[in-house]
XYZ file of C-alpha atoms in Angstrom:
275
model
C 25.363 11.190 24.755
C 25.808 12.573 21.447
C 23.171 11.855 18.627
C 24.734 9.632 15.985
C 23.034 9.793 12.500
C 22.406 6.232 11.205
C 25.151 5.301 8.433
C 22.978 2.751 6.681
C 19.410 1.031 6.666
C 18.130 -1.592 9.497
C 14.965 -1.978 7.891
C 12.502 -2.019 5.087
C 8.694 -1.715 5.691
C 6.817 -3.239 2.932
C 3.106 -2.660 2.105
C 1.348 -5.921 0.822
C -1.290 -5.656 -1.928
C 0.581 -4.004 -4.967
C 3.680 -4.171 -3.208
C 4.572 -7.968 -2.734
C 1.284 -9.542 -3.663
C -1.499 -9.331 -6.016
C -0.023 -7.257 -8.981
C -2.327 -4.592 -9.888
C -3.815 -4.480 -6.468
C -7.284 -6.223 -7.533
C -8.044 -8.061 -4.141
C -9.449 -4.861 -2.139
C -10.390 -2.586 -5.434
C -12.934 -5.429 -6.758
C -14.175 -6.338 -3.648
C -15.187 -2.644 -2.870
C -17.284 -2.851 -6.296
C -18.762 -6.016 -5.144
C -20.016 -4.926 -1.995
C -21.418 -1.785 -2.849
C -23.417 -3.988 -5.761
C -24.974 -5.824 -3.207
C -26.685 -2.450 -2.091
C -27.374 -1.597 -5.586
C -25.026 1.136 -5.828
C -22.709 1.258 -8.617
C -19.282 1.973 -8.224
C -16.552 1.637 -10.740
C -13.125 0.160 -10.256
C -11.474 3.201 -10.916
C -13.440 5.229 -8.379
C -12.825 2.076 -6.076
C -9.048 2.917 -6.625
C -9.052 6.583 -5.708
C -8.611 5.990 -1.651
C -6.501 2.873 -1.934
C -4.190 2.697 0.981
C -6.393 3.990 3.694
C -7.817 1.545 6.013
C -11.107 -0.166 4.742
C -13.893 1.612 6.833
C -12.207 4.769 6.244
C -11.858 3.855 2.178
C -15.597 2.909 2.147
C -16.225 6.583 3.840
C -14.195 8.354 1.651
C -15.824 6.856 -1.511
C -19.500 7.696 0.091
C -18.127 11.292 0.389
C -17.697 11.355 -3.638
C -20.498 13.229 -4.812
C -21.227 11.339 -7.650
C -21.684 8.024 -5.225
C -23.181 9.944 -2.549
C -26.122 11.191 -5.369
C -26.310 7.428 -6.666
C -26.920 6.564 -2.652
C -29.437 9.259 -2.578
C -31.283 8.117 -5.222
C -31.580 4.755 -4.032
C -32.299 4.927 -0.228
C -33.389 8.727 -0.063
C -30.656 10.015 2.258
C -26.852 10.352 1.623
C -24.788 7.718 3.436
C -24.217 7.996 7.320
C -21.714 6.405 9.091
C -24.107 3.435 9.706
C -24.352 2.976 6.101
C -20.712 2.641 6.132
C -20.200 0.309 8.684
C -23.061 -1.801 6.871
C -21.024 -1.842 3.498
C -18.059 -2.405 5.489
C -19.551 -5.636 7.146
C -20.468 -6.813 3.732
C -17.236 -6.208 2.420
C -15.332 -7.882 5.363
C -16.260 -11.604 4.270
C -16.263 -11.131 0.791
C -12.806 -9.992 0.913
C -11.815 -12.872 3.190
C -13.716 -15.121 0.703
C -11.888 -14.255 -2.117
C -8.521 -12.910 -1.035
C -6.736 -16.299 -2.312
C -7.642 -15.356 -5.916
C -5.113 -12.599 -5.935
C -2.889 -13.716 -3.712
C 0.103 -14.447 -6.021
C 3.673 -12.899 -4.949
C 4.868 -10.324 -7.453
C 7.302 -11.288 -10.023
C 10.762 -10.937 -8.490
C 9.619 -10.303 -5.015
C 11.217 -13.108 -3.203
C 14.409 -12.482 -4.988
C 14.494 -8.900 -3.629
C 13.580 -10.178 -0.262
C 16.700 -12.598 -0.157
C 18.613 -9.702 -1.340
C 17.620 -7.219 1.290
C 17.969 -10.007 4.163
C 21.607 -10.480 2.845
C 22.311 -6.866 3.517
C 21.013 -7.515 7.042
C 18.172 -5.614 6.581
C 14.722 -6.680 8.665
C 11.592 -7.080 6.618
C 8.531 -4.899 8.558
C 5.167 -5.013 6.674
C 1.897 -2.886 7.006
C -1.454 -3.022 5.121
C -4.478 -1.479 5.007
C -6.312 -4.749 5.510
C -7.707 -5.296 9.018
C -6.187 -8.136 10.750
C -8.816 -10.603 10.332
C -7.801 -10.215 6.429
C -3.972 -10.216 7.141
C -4.181 -13.439 8.954
C -5.392 -14.805 5.654
C -2.575 -12.891 3.472
C 0.053 -13.632 5.550
C -1.124 -17.382 5.652
C -1.062 -17.612 1.747
C 2.418 -15.607 1.390
C 3.887 -17.993 3.875
C 2.512 -20.800 1.658
C 4.324 -19.224 -1.216
C 7.578 -18.715 0.535
C 7.327 -15.114 2.257
C 7.496 -14.942 5.586
C 8.436 -10.991 6.980
C 9.557 -10.323 10.607
C 6.646 -8.436 11.652
C 2.903 -7.295 10.533
C 0.644 -4.639 11.466
C -2.763 -4.128 10.334
C -4.651 -1.311 10.303
C -7.302 -1.928 13.080
C -4.382 -2.638 15.349
C -3.056 0.832 15.900
C -5.120 3.951 16.915
C -5.092 5.694 13.345
C -3.988 4.188 10.119
C -2.962 5.743 7.082
C -1.533 8.167 6.011
C -0.868 8.575 9.885
C 2.536 7.169 10.734
C 1.122 4.817 13.357
C 1.634 1.533 11.589
C 5.289 2.231 10.506
C 6.199 3.302 13.890
C 4.853 0.237 15.277
C 7.282 -1.583 13.152
C 10.215 0.221 14.571
C 9.307 -0.595 17.922
C 8.543 -4.153 17.192
C 11.904 -4.553 15.088
C 14.140 -2.807 17.534
C 15.224 -0.020 15.202
C 17.520 2.430 16.575
C 16.266 5.531 14.372
C 13.445 6.032 11.973
C 16.031 7.275 9.459
C 17.113 4.207 9.236
C 13.815 2.897 7.791
C 12.659 2.747 4.244
C 8.826 2.603 3.501
C 7.939 1.172 0.105
C 4.259 1.249 -1.200
C 2.158 1.724 -3.844
C -0.131 4.143 -2.672
C 0.004 7.748 -1.675
C -1.233 7.210 2.068
C 1.482 4.615 2.317
C 3.906 7.090 1.050
C 2.499 10.049 3.546
C 2.585 7.328 6.333
C 6.470 6.804 5.663
C 7.278 10.468 5.303
C 4.992 11.455 8.450
C 7.105 8.664 10.281
C 10.350 10.165 9.268
C 11.452 7.460 6.842
C 12.795 7.390 3.303
C 9.861 6.346 0.919
C 9.769 4.121 -2.234
C 6.630 4.773 -4.499
C 6.044 1.886 -6.736
C 4.267 2.998 -9.935
C 3.405 -0.084 -11.897
C 2.846 -2.975 -9.747
C -0.108 -1.617 -7.443
C -3.035 0.505 -7.474
C -1.641 3.487 -9.497
C -1.561 1.444 -12.956
C -4.195 -1.077 -11.944
C -3.047 -3.494 -14.824
C -2.102 -7.346 -14.666
C 1.440 -8.314 -14.556
C 0.810 -9.601 -18.446
C -0.696 -6.329 -19.136
C 2.048 -4.503 -17.760
C 4.572 -6.408 -19.884
C 2.770 -5.710 -22.717
C 2.587 -2.185 -22.961
C 4.609 -0.085 -25.773
C 7.867 1.761 -24.315
C 5.864 4.793 -25.279
C 2.663 3.938 -23.492
C 4.415 2.895 -19.969
C 6.649 5.955 -20.147
C 2.999 7.904 -20.030
C 1.781 6.054 -17.815
C 4.862 6.597 -15.606
C 4.657 10.216 -15.877
C 0.854 10.287 -14.948
C 1.529 8.320 -11.964
C 4.731 10.346 -10.962
C 2.596 13.568 -10.985
C -0.202 11.664 -8.937
C 2.700 10.762 -5.911
C 4.024 14.214 -6.252
C 2.013 15.710 -3.437
C 3.272 13.008 -1.141
C 6.944 13.678 -1.808
C 8.385 10.188 -2.098
C 12.288 9.696 -2.113
C 12.454 7.390 -4.880
C 9.770 6.089 -7.623
C 10.220 2.694 -9.559
C 8.024 0.310 -11.546
C 8.263 -2.834 -9.106
C 10.010 -4.410 -6.034
C 12.004 -6.004 -8.305
C 13.778 -2.380 -8.553
C 14.178 -2.075 -4.896
C 18.122 -3.232 -4.156
C 19.660 -0.745 -6.210
C 17.364 1.970 -4.184
C 18.607 0.449 -1.161
C 22.518 0.477 -1.831
C 21.648 4.453 -3.114
C 20.016 5.331 0.144
C 22.901 3.431 2.171
C 25.299 5.992 0.298
C 23.445 9.276 1.207
C 23.149 7.919 4.801
C 27.063 7.424 4.854
C 27.486 11.132 3.506
C 25.149 12.221 6.357
C 22.018 12.551 4.454
C 18.822 12.303 6.180
C 15.365 11.770 5.049
C 13.442 14.653 6.566
C 16.238 16.789 4.896
C 14.956 15.798 1.401
């Protein structure tokens, strides 16, 4: 049997916070700050955003490995954080996250319209997140109440390795019955999420303004003047460059035009791994 390249996309695999819900990705970042504070360690919102996209235990481990944060911990406890310390912070993070997830559960403006357009193009909607399943269950429940119900959901603790490994995206491919990874596009607001899609052999779309990289509320984003917004786009574009996204757009509302462009490229014989 001869291999045939896909001629059009079959599925879109979407991140959650900062992509479809929670403009600015505040739910996870603010809770990291609060969890560390309960141990007497000051972590800024900017610091907490650095490893965003990873599984939450790995995120905390990465934060604890930052020299400045490790030194604050050493000054408080007389040692740098061990894996047991990371687990203790994670165990406090989890109930705080579940308790407050509803505060930042609103759908990103334009998300539902975009999902409808994607479905009208016969695309399946897969999803994955850096949240563990116990948090994702609540996120999915709240999204369903707001009118968003994807075809599949994979939490970070449901696969052997979370982002930037490709396991969650590939789990979507299997569950959705997709014939070729090149017929999928991964959409995310973080570099680990883009690397996840790239490593899975998919097209990738990085969101510059709705998520962790810009870190503003929707109103704050809309109130930026054109020059400042363009400056932020350039900064975020440079931040994403090492992960090599195929496309950069402001928010999910801009995704339909990208889908059309990818379909045109596939029809011409282009593949994500060759770009």
